[in-house]
Amino acid sequence: MSIINEISENLQKGKAKLVKEQVQTAIDEGVASKDILSALLDGMNVIGEKFKNNEVYVPEVLVAARAMNMGMQVLKPLLASDGVQAKGKVCIGTVQGDLHDIGKNLVKMMLEGKGLEVIDLGTDVSPEAFVNAAIENDCQIICCSALLTTTMGVMGDVVKAAEDAGIRDKVKIMIGGAPVSEEFCRMIGADCYTSDAASAADAAVELCK
Amino acid sequence: MSYSDGIAAINLEMPDRVPRTEYSAALYHLDLINAVLGTTLTPTSSEDDKRKAGSEFRKAWDYGLEWSIDVEASEFGEVRTKMGHAAYSAGNTDYDSEIKSYFNNVDDVLSFDAMKLLPSYTHSELVKRFNNGYASKCSRDPDLVNTMGTYVTAVSALIDLFGWELLLDGLAEDSEQMGKVLERYSQWIQKYYNAFADSDAPVIMIHDDIVWTSGPFVSPEWYRKYVFPCYKRYLDPLKQAGKKVLFTSDGTYNVFIDDIAECGFDGFVMEPTTDMEYIAQKYGRTHSFIGNADTRILLSGTKEAIENEVKRCMDIGKKCPGFIMAVGNHIPANTPVENALWYNECFERMRKR
Ligand code: B12
């Protein structure tokens, strides 16, 4: 098996240390950084699809994402010097009043797994903080997560805050979290809703094009 | 009478009216309580006043059963993980930003031995405590079926002990070992079920948040290997003592409905995302079930949508002897009062058999 395939396979198995070593080996062997990146992203893609189809569960996603991060640690400096660019820039957070972040973190992992740069604002994020982060980092997308029926309304405030700041035409707003629905998304004037993290990442890539 | 309706449903005797219960409304939704009772409670009212009003509210809304549990994470003392609490009640009185854990890392988690680290009580101490608890619930709310039970049952115990992050990390690192941790824990909590079996409480609530809204968070095989065998052991003494035992989980437990029935539970309590229709069809003659109107419809739906939601539940449940109506995912304090009142009006209109 080529080193590229091995990286992808081991990432899916969550073998973080091995992935890190193999990424280093691949670099030493002169494999192009963008090909190593593809191997990592392909592995994460497989996990994302399996997660969507209930073939693997959160623990498997966690270890795979950790393996990807370990690989990326080694690869990142090289990507920068080779001028390989992220496919887009996204800021993500759980809305004000809400501390649930397991779903948000999964979405983040999947977004990174698609080669997007993600700025993680954490939990309990105010509408202004979302908008400021989007402006400061020149993000194409704001991703809001909410798990409480008492906090999902804050997502509407994020849409308004983006309008008030005059960036609504430059930034797409994606929303998600268990209580959220397509209908709610339309109602508050956000751009995109998906029900799971893997689809969220697919949609984000489309929105960044 | 609410009690007779409630207990008739639990005993599958098809009361003339569908009984009902609700979660947290009588504790937290002060505006609704005020609207129904004509009181003037505020978040700063005394706990005693709130408690009394809660009981009056249950009477006014004719609860047939009060969903309640007794053994929670506080049982663990310091051996637990606090994960914070958002403002959920009116006036934000439940806000808690404390996040701290007894466990430092995954190794701590995977070597955890409940029998060694958690407090220990004798059987008679526990029976006495549960009898006192049951008596005090009954004196507070004499007109309904009071339940006793556990929240830190199995999966929920792991969540409260370790917190979500370390639990998921532990499962990722070594799910078999995490299963062993649960086995040890189940030995520790078993004595609580033995005590419930010898207590006065007729209905035992076993609450365990085994799934998320999206379903299982770890492979279903893991649950079958480690979680459900615990339930069977817990149920043994309870069934022998003739208790009715109900199972509650938040989230969507569709894939496990049959597993749960097979463990020997007498009833199911569920949120809107769990398939009540399936439960009614397959277990509607043999089991009670409580659910499952969607609070989101009460939050922002039209009058018609709310009425349809009550009708949906009634269409499923009314023909089953053990059906009890409830909003499956609470009536939290931000639910518009007029919507909650309208929900109740629809329920009252449709509940007669
Ligand atoms: C874990 C959990 C907690 C943990 C959170 C830990 C953490 N670090 O996140 C703790 C214990 C702290 C907690 C606390 C509370 N919780 Co809580 N919690 C849950 C639980 C069990 C699971 C939520 C979860 O993580 N799901 C798994 C993830 C993977 O799902 P997800 O977030 O929906 O994400 C997926 C998709 O929605 C999507 N997605 C997510 N975000 C985004 C964003 C975008 C942009 C897109 C496109 C997609 C997307 O992708 C994800 C993966 O596929 C649910 C119950 C349940 N059964 O689901 C209750 C639940 C959400 N909690 C609830 C409540 C009430 C609370 C509390 C207020 C009270 C309490 N029970 O203690 C506090 C509030 C804390 C706070 N300030 O937020 C209620 C909410 C009820 C309601 N009406 O809103 C629930 C539903 C439980 C219940 N049935 O009552 N909770």
PDB file of C-alpha atoms in Angstrom, chain B residues 253-259 261 268 270 274-284 289 292 316 320:
ATOM      1  CA  TYR B 253     -34.300   5.754  21.231  1.00  0.00           C
ATOM      2  CA  ASN B 254     -36.154   4.116  18.342  1.00  0.00           C
ATOM      3  CA  VAL B 255     -33.407   1.567  17.694  1.00  0.00           C
ATOM      4  CA  PHE B 256     -33.672   0.384  21.288  1.00  0.00           C
ATOM      5  CA  ILE B 257     -37.433   0.238  21.897  1.00  0.00           C
ATOM      6  CA  ASP B 258     -37.497  -3.549  21.541  1.00  0.00           C
ATOM      7  CA  ASP B 259     -34.357  -3.981  23.672  1.00  0.00           C
ATOM      8  CA  ALA B 261     -39.197  -3.829  26.299  1.00  0.00           C
ATOM      9  CA  PHE B 268     -41.960   4.094  28.155  1.00  0.00           C
ATOM     10  CA  MET B 270     -40.319   9.646  25.501  1.00  0.00           C
ATOM     11  CA  THR B 274     -38.951   8.825  19.637  1.00  0.00           C
ATOM     12  CA  ASP B 275     -41.533   6.923  17.630  1.00  0.00           C
ATOM     13  CA  MET B 276     -44.605   6.800  19.854  1.00  0.00           C
ATOM     14  CA  GLU B 277     -46.665   5.279  17.084  1.00  0.00           C
ATOM     15  CA  TYR B 278     -44.360   2.270  16.936  1.00  0.00           C
ATOM     16  CA  ILE B 279     -44.577   1.877  20.699  1.00  0.00           C
ATOM     17  CA  ALA B 280     -48.374   2.146  20.597  1.00  0.00           C
ATOM     18  CA  GLN B 281     -48.685  -0.419  17.839  1.00  0.00           C
ATOM     19  CA  LYS B 282     -46.306  -2.967  19.241  1.00  0.00           C
ATOM     20  CA  TYR B 283     -46.600  -2.437  22.988  1.00  0.00           C
ATOM     21  CA  GLY B 284     -49.797  -0.400  23.366  1.00  0.00           C
ATOM     22  CA  PHE B 289     -46.419   5.118  27.613  1.00  0.00           C
ATOM     23  CA  ASN B 292     -44.877  13.142  23.306  1.00  0.00           C
ATOM     24  CA  ILE B 316     -51.926   7.409  18.708  1.00  0.00           C
ATOM     25  CA  CYS B 320     -54.268   2.325  24.286  1.00  0.00           C
TER      26      CYS B 320
END
